[in-house]
Each structure stands twice: as structure tokens, then as C-alpha cells.
């Protein structure tokens, strides 16, 4: 039972990070029907920028509490990623709005390769460690332990998700986004500037990605130029799992994927009598994804989507 | 455009002579390593043509194609290496690999028949990752794939009692291993090209085009959508398995590293970049994307010539340039370098209709 609660907590924390990244995928997909393959790399860049700032501050002996330093790193990462998201959309996707469907997919892959290798040139191939500046407290919860960092990640993610939901449901911009997702042409007739809305969607998704990147590097204590790839893959899976284009779906899918993964990794050894070990963790995520899609092809919370040409 | 039959034949002969002499020219002019790159390029042409059947002809977006390549390669490696002490002959191993890969194609195809577009893409992607993770971990408690270390000392391809791993004298010409593999791969590539060409205009090819354009209408016209989709998956996978087996024999060593998602993505890029559904385009894309990253290694010399010294390690730079090249080509030729004639016709004649259609699809979606 202790293991169960512990893995559940770990899963929820991990899942909330997946959910934040998944939101970026799903928002872009909702409006453009484009898999923004470079989104995972935006997350990675966010982590790298934050780590550079944090390391620089720590290295220069700036006498501030660890939490403040981490926040400063985050504050540097967010605008950097927003600018990056904006630029990617402007240069790589906007010119291909009316091109064959696979063309933007290939540019997305190109952008992802470019960002990965740029990061490698700037930060090198080695793992970069997150300085131990954050409080390391542990708390007991139902026989399991939860760390301060985990609590912060969970609370921040849930708050950001709430803010985003309110923004999309209640504000003018949110209404414009939903209208553009329905039909860019008609939204345009109603006075919505589709290009602005799309740019803002990218910017918002990238800001969330920055936060997720910083959190995941704080959680594992590491960052790496390659980290965005698998994270992006999992987040995209989460978005599809929940029903792509659907905000609540992305959040739910992210949390579910995280929990499944943690529980899977925790119990797979017991289930198979030690034949399969926790190194099959990633198989679990993909296997569940395939199962769900086979039985509910539009994702768990997705509505039935008509056939696209 | 050759007009008479005579000219067609002359073109063919000239092309044949050129392809036959190419390895010697490359070996002499650029060196042995480039000859090996050409061998790999031919393997990628086979792979790309295989994926082209699934994506280009049948319109099923497959991001896990490399799984079949892996299955073919591992079949070959397990049946012809000291791993299990089995050394079955090449002519038994290669078809087994291709057939098992084909079976995996059906295995992937069956549960995903209802999916299309991006959902299909993500499921195939997951499938590819699952295969790779299994290959990576099936070394304990029973060692099957030797885990991340991969399988070593795979038997080289052996034809007519002559092992392609060694240098042979033939008609007074010395043929090294890469030369011999070149000719073998060339022959098989030509076979794959021939099959692809014949398929395109066959009943099956037309059925694929029909389900690609409109699945519901195709079904209404009496096409058995399920079987025809499965056939596309199976045929694509078989070609993938074939290339995989050849890769294992050629390389002598395989590990799960060679079969990651980026490889699938690369093969997809080849066919989209070259021009989907169009055989010359697919071949061009495959050749370009294999040769380009290698050619970009020479940026080190360029840096030395222009800047006096190497500022950035060329091996670090080449993927960056490669990514940029992908973006630029797509921005300027979104339909690929050599778009398929049929699709081009559709695009030119109905340019405005296409835009309208897209708009109405946007509306109908929700």
C-alpha cells in the first residue's frame, strides 16, 4: 500500500509536468491541426536558460534565498521561450499555412533538430546539474513521502492549468482562440485577427513549456540537450490520450500518463514475477496509449472528429 | 524526353553503365568511406520506397516504420551469428526476416484500422518505441537480443558460395566488400523500384489511392478497405524487413541505437522531401538525406579555408545545418522536390477549389 501511494504521488507530480507540456501541443493542434514537434525542444531550452541563469547567480555568490534564485531563473526562461515560440511560428509554420499537410510536420521536425543541435553547441553534450538550492524537506503523507519540490510542482501546475482554463473560457482572447479553432475564416469575418491569435497561442504554450522545463530539471536535478525529445513525445502522447485539441483532455491525459507510468514501473516486476523490470517504464506509457486509441480512437475526452481530407 | 523506342533503350543502357561504373568512380574519387555511404544510401532508397507504399500510396501516416527495419535486422542477426550459434544461409535468412517483418506489419495494421491521420501517427510511433525498448531490454533474464550492446559478428551476406565480406577477383577486377554490396543492393533496389512502379498503376495501387483520397467513397465503390490497408502495411513492412536484413549482413553489427524514432522520422522526411507518392522523388529524397549529412562533414575544411581555423566541430554542426536544410526546402517546395504528377495535376487544376475545400473541412471538423 505504501508503494502504491508513493508511486501515485510520483506519478501525479510527473503527470502534472506532462500535462503542462501537453497543453502546448493541444492548443496548437486545436487551432492549426499541426503537431508542433519542436515543442519538447522549447521545454528543453526553457530548462537550459533557467539553469544558466541559476548557475551564474549561484556561481557568483549572490546572497539570495534558493527559492528566489530559482524564480529568477524561471523569469528568464519564460520570456526566452515565449520569444522562441513566436519566432518558430513566424518563420517555420506561418508560410506553410496552406501547404500540404505533411510539409509543416517536416519543418517542425527540422526546427526540433535545429534547436537540439543549437542547444548542444551552446551548452555542450554533458548533463548539466541543477544546483542544490531548493529546500529539500520531506513530508509524510499516508505512509509515503512527498518532497517540497514535488509539492511546488504539483501546486504550480494545477494553478497554471486553472489560469489557462479561465483564460480560454472567460476572456476575449480565449473566445477569439475558440472561434479561430472553429473556423479561421469566419472568425476573421467577425473581426478576429487569426494571425495574432495563433501567435499568442504559440507564445502561451511556450511559456507553459518553459515552466515545465524548469520544474522537470529541478525534479530530476539535471538538464540535457536531448531531454526535450522524450518529454515532448510523452506529452504529445498525453495530449492524444486525452483527446487532442481538448484542454481538459490534455490535463487529464498528462496526469493519467504520469500515474500509469509510475505505477507500471513500480508494479511490473511483481506482475511478471521479475521477468520484466522497471526499465520497461516507457513501454507502459505507449502500450496504454495504443490500447486507449484502439478502443477510443478520438482519445478519452475527445469528441468524434469528422474525416479530414 | 526520349521519343523512339531506340532512344528509350539507349537511355536505359547509358543509365545502366553509369550505375555499374559508379562505385569505381566514387571509390577512386572520394574514397572507400563514400562507397559505404552509397551502399547505405541504397538501403535507404529501399526503406523509403517501402514507406512510400504506406504513406505515399495508401495515405497512412506511419511514424514507426523503423520497427520493421529493426525486425528484419534482428531476424537476420539472430539466425546468422554466434548469438544462438545459428548460421543459416543468406537465402533462408533474408526471406524469413522480410516475412516476419511483414507479419509485424499486419500485427500493427489490424488494431489500427479505424485510426487515421495524427492518431495513427502517434500509435505507430508508440509501436516503434515499444519494439525498440524490447530490443533494448530483452537481455535478461533470458538473453535474446543482447540488450543495448547489440549483436556482433553477424555473418556477412554470402552468394553462390562467395562471401561478400571479403575482397574477390572477378575478371581481373578486384572487388572489395563495399563494391560487392553495392551491386547486390542495386539489384534489389531496382527490384523494389520495379515492384513499386507496377503496384502504382495496378488495381491495388488504385485502391490505395482511392482510400487515400476518400475512404468512405472507396468503401462505397466496393473496395475492401480493411484488406487493402493491411496489404499496404504488410508490403511496406516487408520491404523494411528486407532492408533490415541486408543492413545486418552489411554492417556485421546491430544494436537498438540504429532503430530509434529519429530514423523513422528521417525516412518519412525522405519521402516528403523528395515528393510523396512519386518514385523518382522518393529515390532523390533518400539519396539526398543520406548523402547530405555526410557531405556536411566537410564544413570543417570550409571553416579552415574561410576563418583560418575550425571554430565549431563539423560533426556538431552538420545536424544543425541539416535541420535548417529541411526547413528551407519545405518553405520553398512544400510539395517536395519532385512532386507526384497526379497530385500536381490535382493541385494546379483545382487550386482555388483546394483552398475552399480546406476551409469547409475546417468548418466541418467541429
XYZ file of C-alpha atoms in Angstrom:
675
model
C 0.000 0.000 0.000
C 2.859 2.352 0.818
C 4.393 1.698 -2.557
C 1.067 2.368 -4.181
C 0.628 5.768 -2.534
C 4.245 6.652 -3.188
C 4.046 5.773 -6.867
C 0.722 7.555 -7.128
C 2.286 10.726 -5.750
C 5.320 10.438 -8.017
C 3.029 9.767 -10.937
C 0.835 12.767 -10.239
C 3.869 15.053 -9.982
C 5.382 13.739 -13.197
C 1.975 13.755 -14.845
C 1.373 17.394 -13.974
C 4.566 18.278 -15.840
C 3.456 16.178 -18.825
C 0.131 17.979 -18.651
C 1.751 21.416 -18.861
C 3.721 20.409 -21.939
C 0.713 18.611 -23.387
C -1.313 21.819 -23.146
C 1.110 23.447 -25.566
C 0.657 20.628 -28.064
C -3.063 20.570 -27.753
C -3.583 24.333 -28.052
C -1.555 24.483 -31.239
C -3.267 21.403 -32.580
C -6.691 22.773 -31.740
C -6.100 25.828 -33.876
C -3.746 24.726 -36.631
C -4.117 20.934 -36.688
C -0.368 20.829 -36.579
C 1.768 18.573 -34.407
C 4.328 21.051 -33.166
C 7.159 18.560 -32.917
C 9.502 21.300 -31.716
C 7.502 21.884 -28.548
C 9.568 19.430 -26.498
C 12.672 21.331 -27.543
C 11.127 24.585 -26.339
C 10.751 22.897 -22.957
C 14.398 21.889 -23.053
C 15.532 25.408 -23.965
C 13.491 26.732 -21.051
C 15.290 24.385 -18.662
C 18.687 25.284 -20.133
C 18.175 29.042 -19.965
C 16.933 28.833 -16.389
C 19.837 26.625 -15.374
C 22.352 29.016 -16.938
C 20.910 31.947 -15.025
C 20.702 29.967 -11.794
C 24.248 28.630 -12.124
C 25.551 32.097 -12.919
C 23.864 33.569 -9.845
C 24.994 30.738 -7.583
C 28.479 30.775 -9.065
C 28.876 34.477 -8.397
C 27.861 34.022 -4.807
C 24.683 36.092 -4.999
C 23.277 36.036 -1.485
C 19.620 35.356 -2.112
C 17.423 32.544 -0.826
C 17.465 29.476 -3.113
C 13.801 29.836 -3.983
C 14.334 33.405 -5.183
C 17.250 32.331 -7.358
C 15.145 29.560 -8.877
C 12.373 32.071 -9.515
C 14.823 34.410 -11.253
C 15.868 31.502 -13.478
C 12.232 30.855 -14.279
C 11.649 34.531 -15.004
C 14.484 34.440 -17.519
C 13.290 31.209 -19.127
C 9.680 32.275 -19.684
C 10.284 35.292 -21.945
C 13.061 33.433 -23.764
C 10.705 30.590 -24.587
C 7.864 32.935 -25.488
C 10.123 34.690 -27.973
C 11.249 31.328 -29.292
C 7.688 30.081 -29.745
C 6.733 33.278 -31.528
C 9.721 33.044 -33.850
C 9.151 29.392 -34.676
C 5.573 30.042 -35.678
C 6.504 33.093 -37.727
C 9.408 31.559 -39.626
C 8.615 27.895 -39.928
C 4.852 27.408 -39.758
C 3.097 30.549 -40.971
C 4.478 30.398 -44.515
C 3.132 26.846 -44.771
C -0.427 27.505 -43.610
C -1.906 26.317 -46.898
C 0.729 23.783 -47.901
C 0.169 20.002 -47.989
C -0.423 18.646 -44.514
C 2.894 16.875 -44.152
C 5.020 19.913 -45.052
C 4.625 21.727 -41.708
C 5.250 18.418 -39.961
C 8.632 18.184 -41.665
C 9.529 21.793 -40.837
C 8.541 21.043 -37.248
C 10.976 18.144 -37.247
C 13.578 20.421 -38.821
C 13.047 23.045 -36.126
C 13.349 20.389 -33.464
C 16.662 19.143 -34.909
C 17.951 22.712 -35.195
C 17.038 23.590 -31.604
C 18.524 20.393 -30.249
C 21.809 20.975 -32.008
C 21.907 24.657 -31.154
C 21.477 23.707 -27.520
C 24.249 21.165 -27.893
C 26.566 23.800 -29.344
C 25.747 26.308 -26.620
C 25.573 24.068 -23.549
C 27.600 21.068 -24.633
C 26.803 17.372 -24.670
C 27.120 16.723 -20.962
C 24.384 16.689 -18.362
C 24.019 19.991 -16.537
C 23.107 19.693 -12.895
C 20.624 21.844 -11.050
C 22.435 23.474 -8.102
C 21.119 22.213 -4.750
C 19.482 25.487 -3.806
C 15.913 24.343 -3.306
C 14.585 23.249 0.092
C 14.940 19.509 0.448
C 12.229 18.930 3.039
C 10.237 15.700 3.074
C 6.731 15.276 4.423
C 4.873 12.130 5.384
C 1.583 11.541 3.625
C -0.437 8.329 4.053
C 2.691 6.333 4.675
C 4.534 7.775 1.691
C 6.827 10.759 1.472
C 6.470 13.853 -0.651
C 9.229 16.423 -1.094
C 8.946 20.191 -1.107
C 9.904 20.272 -4.766
C 7.133 17.828 -5.589
C 4.580 19.924 -3.740
C 5.690 23.076 -5.549
C 5.498 21.320 -8.918
C 2.010 19.996 -8.246
C 0.649 23.284 -6.907
C 2.203 25.383 -9.672
C 0.960 23.080 -12.408
C -2.566 22.956 -11.074
C -2.614 26.739 -10.710
C -1.342 27.280 -14.223
C -3.915 24.872 -15.592
C -6.670 26.733 -13.757
C -5.434 30.076 -15.062
C -5.278 28.768 -18.607
C -8.746 27.266 -18.385
C -10.166 30.553 -17.109
C -8.301 32.446 -19.806
C -9.716 30.296 -22.579
C -13.229 30.114 -21.126
C -13.715 33.650 -19.792
C -11.633 36.237 -21.628
C -11.995 37.919 -25.007
C -8.735 36.369 -26.131
C -9.993 32.949 -25.104
C -13.146 33.460 -27.103
C -11.084 34.559 -30.095
C -8.986 31.415 -29.733
C -12.005 29.166 -29.637
C -13.508 30.958 -32.609
C -10.304 30.605 -34.608
C -10.138 26.929 -33.757
C -13.667 26.520 -35.109
C -13.053 28.369 -38.341
C -10.281 30.875 -39.009
C -12.171 32.343 -41.957
C -15.378 33.066 -40.121
C -13.519 34.240 -37.027
C -11.763 36.653 -39.370
C -15.115 37.957 -40.615
C -16.093 38.591 -37.012
C -13.079 40.814 -36.522
C -10.671 38.294 -35.043
C -7.133 38.575 -36.314
C -6.321 34.917 -36.752
C -2.590 35.519 -37.103
C -2.407 37.355 -33.797
C -4.420 34.655 -32.095
C -2.177 31.919 -33.477
C 0.957 33.810 -32.432
C -0.448 34.266 -28.934
C -1.297 30.579 -28.748
C 2.290 29.688 -29.514
C 3.543 32.246 -27.019
C 1.296 30.937 -24.255
C 2.123 27.311 -24.950
C 5.828 28.138 -24.908
C 5.521 29.938 -21.569
C 3.931 26.823 -20.085
C 6.690 24.744 -21.652
C 9.306 26.965 -20.000
C 7.736 26.422 -16.594
C 7.528 22.685 -17.215
C 11.152 22.573 -18.327
C 12.372 24.339 -15.217
C 10.252 22.094 -12.997
C 11.373 18.879 -14.592
C 15.035 19.873 -14.345
C 14.524 20.809 -10.695
C 12.757 17.490 -10.074
C 15.460 15.305 -11.583
C 18.264 17.747 -10.706
C 19.508 17.513 -14.296
C 19.099 19.018 -17.733
C 20.402 17.836 -21.065
C 20.158 18.992 -24.651
C 18.299 15.798 -25.507
C 15.760 15.912 -22.673
C 13.063 17.632 -24.710
C 12.690 14.770 -27.090
C 11.246 12.078 -24.850
C 9.420 14.642 -22.751
C 7.786 16.037 -25.863
C 6.919 12.571 -27.060
C 5.273 11.663 -23.773
C 3.458 14.976 -23.585
C 2.183 14.570 -27.096
C 1.041 11.060 -26.221
C -0.726 12.539 -23.225
C -2.461 15.090 -25.422
C -3.623 12.375 -27.805
C -4.625 10.163 -24.914
C -6.934 12.848 -23.560
C -8.234 13.811 -26.984
C -6.084 16.225 -28.881
C -7.352 19.763 -29.223
C -9.155 19.461 -25.904
C -7.647 21.373 -22.960
C -9.202 19.312 -20.189
C -8.187 16.235 -22.132
C -4.550 17.275 -22.187
C -4.512 17.840 -18.440
C -6.289 14.583 -17.724
C -4.152 12.700 -20.236
C -0.954 14.091 -18.743
C -1.865 13.152 -15.192
C -3.098 9.732 -16.273
C 0.036 9.009 -18.263
C 2.240 10.010 -15.356
C 0.308 7.804 -12.934
C 0.219 4.837 -15.301
C 3.917 5.162 -15.896
C 4.825 5.339 -12.203
C 2.502 2.545 -11.170
C 3.642 0.479 -14.114
C 7.274 0.950 -13.225
C 6.522 0.152 -9.581
C 4.497 -2.980 -10.147
C 5.673 -4.503 -13.405
C 8.293 -6.567 -11.596
C 5.694 -8.072 -9.272
C 3.211 -8.767 -12.044
C 5.646 -10.599 -14.265
C 7.495 -12.351 -11.478
C 10.592 -10.304 -12.075
C 10.706 -11.131 -15.790
C 10.239 -7.516 -16.832
C 11.841 -4.761 -14.795
C 11.208 -1.064 -14.339
C 13.266 -0.384 -17.450
C 10.037 -1.136 -19.294
C 8.502 2.033 -17.850
C 8.254 3.711 -21.222
C 6.666 0.669 -22.833
C 3.821 1.081 -20.380
C 3.025 4.597 -21.467
C 2.988 3.707 -25.147
C 1.152 0.452 -24.635
C -1.679 2.104 -22.733
C -1.759 4.832 -25.350
C -2.203 2.291 -28.119
C -4.869 0.412 -26.197
C -6.873 3.551 -25.495
C -6.662 4.754 -29.067
C -7.673 1.389 -30.447
C -10.820 1.325 -28.351
C -11.499 5.067 -28.307
C -9.827 6.462 -31.405
C -10.594 10.073 -30.555
C -8.964 9.955 -27.123
C -10.580 9.713 -23.714
C -12.239 13.131 -23.630
C -12.210 13.869 -27.330
C -15.327 14.175 -29.385
C -15.712 12.235 -32.581
C -13.852 14.171 -35.261
C -15.067 14.021 -38.810
C -12.775 12.731 -41.507
C -10.241 15.217 -42.788
C -9.071 15.190 -46.323
C 12.126 13.116 -73.258
C 13.216 10.166 -75.418
C 10.862 9.785 -78.355
C 11.566 6.489 -80.064
C 11.904 3.063 -78.559
C 15.570 3.102 -79.619
C 16.208 6.204 -77.572
C 14.491 4.682 -74.564
C 16.794 1.691 -74.807
C 19.847 3.890 -75.250
C 18.885 5.862 -72.166
C 18.456 2.656 -70.203
C 21.811 1.300 -71.333
C 23.577 4.569 -70.554
C 21.955 4.629 -67.116
C 22.917 1.001 -66.530
C 26.549 1.592 -67.486
C 26.652 4.656 -65.290
C 25.234 2.792 -62.284
C 27.646 -0.099 -62.883
C 30.685 2.172 -63.043
C 29.602 4.469 -60.224
C 31.226 2.546 -57.345
C 34.602 2.640 -59.073
C 34.312 6.360 -59.742
C 33.274 7.044 -56.152
C 35.931 4.737 -54.719
C 38.596 6.397 -56.837
C 37.421 9.977 -56.455
C 36.123 10.178 -52.882
C 37.402 7.103 -51.110
C 36.161 3.887 -49.569
C 34.069 5.527 -46.860
C 31.933 7.191 -49.509
C 31.371 3.858 -51.164
C 29.970 2.567 -47.888
C 27.749 5.646 -47.676
C 26.441 4.815 -51.138
C 25.625 1.291 -50.019
C 23.713 2.737 -47.086
C 22.009 5.191 -49.432
C 20.706 2.283 -51.485
C 19.337 0.679 -48.325
C 17.575 3.928 -47.524
C 16.121 4.027 -51.029
C 14.594 0.609 -50.355
C 13.294 1.751 -46.981
C 11.882 4.957 -48.401
C 10.156 3.111 -51.223
C 8.676 0.740 -48.665
C 7.360 3.569 -46.525
C 6.145 5.280 -49.679
C 3.718 2.405 -50.183
C 2.200 3.002 -46.767
C 2.285 6.796 -46.647
C 2.501 7.883 -50.274
C 0.165 5.366 -51.891
C -2.245 4.465 -49.121
C -2.016 7.733 -47.161
C -1.441 6.022 -43.797
C 0.912 8.162 -41.769
C 3.391 5.758 -40.186
C 5.957 7.104 -37.714
C 7.130 3.708 -36.517
C 8.390 2.353 -39.785
C 11.849 1.707 -38.433
C 10.364 -1.069 -36.271
C 10.114 -3.264 -39.357
C 13.654 -2.421 -40.348
C 14.657 -3.497 -36.843
C 12.654 -6.729 -37.035
C 14.322 -7.665 -40.324
C 17.757 -6.816 -38.991
C 17.305 -8.718 -35.742
C 15.878 -11.759 -37.536
C 18.979 -11.856 -39.683
C 21.243 -11.252 -36.694
C 19.660 -13.972 -34.555
C 19.639 -16.582 -37.307
C 23.115 -15.922 -38.657
C 25.524 -15.032 -35.893
C 27.237 -16.639 -32.880
C 24.422 -15.222 -30.689
C 22.495 -18.524 -30.830
C 25.202 -20.311 -32.731
C 22.919 -20.444 -35.772
C 24.397 -19.814 -39.189
C 21.533 -20.297 -41.598
C 22.237 -19.454 -45.242
C 21.534 -15.966 -46.554
C 18.780 -17.150 -48.878
C 16.892 -18.586 -45.929
C 17.532 -15.740 -43.520
C 16.604 -12.797 -45.708
C 13.124 -14.071 -46.698
C 12.437 -15.103 -43.111
C 13.347 -11.595 -41.931
C 11.187 -9.987 -44.595
C 8.275 -12.316 -43.845
C 8.437 -11.798 -40.094
C 8.569 -8.037 -40.664
C 5.541 -8.358 -42.934
C 3.762 -10.241 -40.149
C 4.578 -7.412 -37.760
C 3.108 -5.057 -40.349
C -0.190 -6.927 -40.163
C 0.126 -7.003 -36.381
C 0.389 -3.223 -36.326
C -2.212 -2.747 -39.021
C -5.003 -4.879 -37.551
C -5.763 -2.900 -34.393
C -5.232 0.464 -36.063
C -7.620 0.068 -38.985
C -10.057 2.601 -37.564
C -7.430 5.237 -36.930
C -6.221 7.796 -39.363
C -4.147 10.924 -39.571
C -2.362 12.031 -36.443
C -3.856 9.365 -34.221
C -2.458 6.723 -36.491
C 0.856 8.571 -36.489
C 1.114 8.509 -32.714
C 0.080 4.855 -32.429
C 2.660 3.769 -34.982
C 5.200 5.918 -33.180
C 4.357 4.146 -29.928
C 4.647 0.794 -31.665
C 8.108 1.667 -32.942
C 9.221 2.741 -29.482
C 7.835 -0.435 -27.899
C 9.811 -2.589 -30.328
C 12.956 -0.576 -29.623
C 12.525 -0.771 -25.835
C 12.053 -4.514 -26.061
C 15.151 -4.914 -28.206
C 16.987 -2.845 -25.638
C 15.843 -4.904 -22.670
C 15.444 -8.482 -23.857
C 18.804 -9.499 -22.437
C 17.540 -10.553 -19.034
C 16.581 -12.942 -17.585
C 16.859 -14.770 -20.908
C 19.359 -13.182 -23.247
C 17.761 -12.878 -26.659
C 18.812 -9.575 -28.184
C 21.923 -8.942 -26.100
C 20.377 -5.668 -24.923
C 21.996 -2.313 -25.578
C 25.300 -3.921 -26.584
C 23.660 -5.276 -29.704
C 24.692 -8.315 -31.702
C 28.201 -8.719 -33.053
C 29.911 -10.797 -35.688
C 26.853 -11.251 -37.871
C 27.618 -13.441 -40.871
C 28.260 -11.373 -43.997
C 25.946 -11.914 -46.941
C 27.089 -14.955 -48.900
C 26.076 -15.530 -52.507
C 26.912 -18.575 -54.654
C 29.362 -19.742 -52.041
C 31.173 -16.417 -52.096
C 31.146 -14.279 -49.007
C 30.603 -10.588 -49.726
C 32.656 -9.729 -46.669
C 35.928 -10.439 -48.469
C 37.628 -8.965 -51.494
C 37.236 -11.039 -54.647
C 38.919 -11.021 -58.038
C 36.397 -11.095 -60.846
C 37.503 -10.895 -64.497
C 40.755 -9.399 -63.342
C 38.996 -6.644 -61.411
C 39.427 -6.501 -57.676
C 36.041 -6.059 -55.957
C 36.097 -5.021 -52.308
C 33.248 -5.796 -49.911
C 31.510 -2.422 -50.368
C 31.687 -2.876 -54.153
C 30.006 -6.246 -53.949
C 27.336 -4.988 -51.567
C 26.720 -2.090 -53.903
C 25.821 -4.423 -56.759
C 23.655 -6.611 -54.568
C 21.819 -3.625 -53.102
C 21.480 -2.042 -56.529
C 19.834 -5.163 -57.932
C 17.434 -5.421 -55.002
C 16.707 -1.688 -55.133
C 15.862 -2.000 -58.813
C 13.568 -4.881 -57.914
C 11.842 -2.764 -55.269
C 11.549 0.128 -57.728
C 10.041 -2.240 -60.306
C 7.524 -3.631 -57.830
C 6.629 -0.119 -56.672
C 6.095 1.029 -60.254
C 3.931 -1.938 -61.139
C 1.944 -1.566 -57.931
C 1.173 2.080 -58.518
C -0.914 1.506 -61.615
C -2.313 -1.847 -60.600
C -5.778 -2.477 -59.215
C -4.244 -2.492 -55.741
C -2.431 0.785 -56.314
C -5.631 2.421 -57.490
C -7.466 1.042 -54.491
C -4.782 2.581 -52.256
C -5.122 5.920 -54.000
C -8.883 5.681 -53.546
C -8.729 5.083 -49.798
C -6.078 7.788 -49.511
C -8.362 10.329 -51.151
C -11.626 9.279 -49.548
C -12.024 6.170 -47.509
C -15.802 6.279 -47.317
C -16.215 6.696 -51.058
C -13.688 3.919 -51.673
C -15.671 1.579 -49.478
C -18.845 2.538 -51.280
C -17.181 1.601 -54.562
C -16.711 -1.917 -53.285
C -13.096 -1.719 -52.153
C -12.349 -3.917 -49.184
C -10.764 -1.161 -47.134
C -9.611 -3.449 -44.364
C -7.722 -5.893 -46.564
C -6.254 -3.225 -48.779
C -4.958 -1.259 -45.796
C -3.473 -4.364 -44.237
C -1.835 -5.163 -47.553
C -0.223 -1.722 -47.601
C 1.125 -2.178 -44.084
C 2.340 -5.695 -44.861
C 4.065 -4.761 -48.112
C 5.722 -1.690 -46.653
C 6.875 -3.733 -43.673
C 8.231 -6.490 -45.919
C 10.423 -4.017 -47.778
C 11.514 -2.605 -44.433
C 12.413 -6.088 -43.207
C 14.305 -6.810 -46.398
C 16.388 -3.661 -45.988
C 16.907 -4.507 -42.325
C 18.287 -7.951 -43.101
C 20.645 -6.531 -45.699
C 21.748 -3.871 -43.218
C 22.590 -6.517 -40.606
C 24.624 -8.537 -43.103
C 26.342 -5.466 -44.485
C 27.193 -3.910 -41.142
C 28.029 -7.105 -39.260
C 26.811 -5.431 -36.096
C 23.453 -4.092 -34.960
C 22.167 -2.500 -31.787
C 18.879 -0.874 -30.784
C 20.608 2.508 -31.241
C 20.198 2.208 -35.007
C 16.449 1.884 -34.787
C 15.287 4.920 -32.846
C 12.432 7.234 -33.641
C 14.685 9.722 -35.408
C 15.381 7.052 -38.006
C 11.654 6.657 -38.727
C 11.323 10.400 -38.916
C 14.270 10.589 -41.282
C 12.731 8.044 -43.655
C 9.464 9.963 -43.574
C 11.396 13.148 -44.330
C 12.968 11.427 -47.319
C 9.671 10.713 -48.980
C 8.058 14.034 -48.127
C 11.129 15.983 -49.165
C 11.527 14.143 -52.441
C 7.871 14.195 -53.360
C 5.431 11.787 -51.845
C 3.974 9.047 -53.997
C 6.434 9.747 -56.787
C 9.106 7.083 -57.211
C 11.893 9.293 -58.653
C 11.125 11.851 -55.968
C 11.338 9.278 -53.194
C 14.653 7.996 -54.558
C 16.013 11.535 -54.807
C 14.886 12.303 -51.246
C 16.505 9.153 -49.876
C 19.789 9.795 -51.662
C 19.859 13.450 -50.629
C 19.134 12.828 -46.985
C 21.754 10.089 -46.699
C 24.446 11.968 -48.563
C 23.759 15.480 -47.272
C 24.617 14.918 -43.584
C 27.836 13.177 -44.656
C 28.742 15.927 -47.088
C 28.204 18.480 -44.340
C 31.145 16.940 -42.501
C 33.306 18.896 -44.925
C 32.229 22.154 -43.283
C 35.382 21.742 -41.178
C 37.551 22.297 -44.265
C 35.420 25.257 -45.286
C 35.832 26.830 -41.867
C 39.563 26.357 -42.102
C 39.611 27.931 -45.555
C 37.465 30.937 -44.630
C 38.201 31.564 -40.983
C 41.697 30.156 -40.663
C 40.776 27.517 -38.097
C 37.911 25.227 -37.136
C 35.548 27.240 -34.959
C 32.842 24.629 -34.486
C 33.396 20.899 -34.723
C 31.830 19.837 -38.040
C 30.191 16.777 -36.529
C 28.402 19.129 -34.125
C 27.415 21.446 -36.915
C 26.135 19.040 -39.518
C 22.829 18.125 -37.902
C 22.143 21.799 -37.327
C 22.686 22.562 -40.994
C 20.684 19.515 -41.891
C 17.719 20.686 -39.839
C 17.921 24.089 -41.473
C 18.013 22.481 -44.899
C 14.847 20.527 -44.076
C 13.068 23.722 -43.072
C 14.232 25.697 -46.097
C 13.300 23.009 -48.611
C 9.828 22.728 -47.117
C 9.368 26.503 -47.086
C 10.251 26.816 -50.744
C 8.941 23.499 -52.089
C 6.234 22.329 -49.710
C 5.105 19.584 -52.091
C 8.607 18.128 -52.260
C 11.396 18.463 -54.777
C 9.733 16.263 -57.397
C 6.013 16.292 -56.672
C 3.985 13.385 -57.987
C 2.436 14.222 -61.329
C -1.009 13.087 -60.299
C -1.038 15.223 -57.181
C 0.425 18.177 -59.034
C -2.337 17.947 -61.609
C -4.875 17.988 -58.842
C -3.230 20.979 -57.235
C -2.880 23.020 -60.416
C -6.298 22.383 -61.861
C -8.169 22.888 -58.629
C -6.022 25.405 -56.845
C -8.929 27.515 -55.724
C -11.121 24.549 -55.063
C -8.461 23.160 -52.769
C -8.477 26.314 -50.659
C -12.252 26.276 -50.437
C -12.236 22.623 -49.567
C -9.788 23.221 -46.803
C -11.983 25.960 -45.425
C -15.031 23.730 -45.435
C -13.040 20.957 -43.792
C -12.104 23.385 -41.060
C -15.806 24.097 -40.569
C -16.932 20.509 -40.686
C -14.390 19.460 -38.172
C -16.231 20.583 -35.088
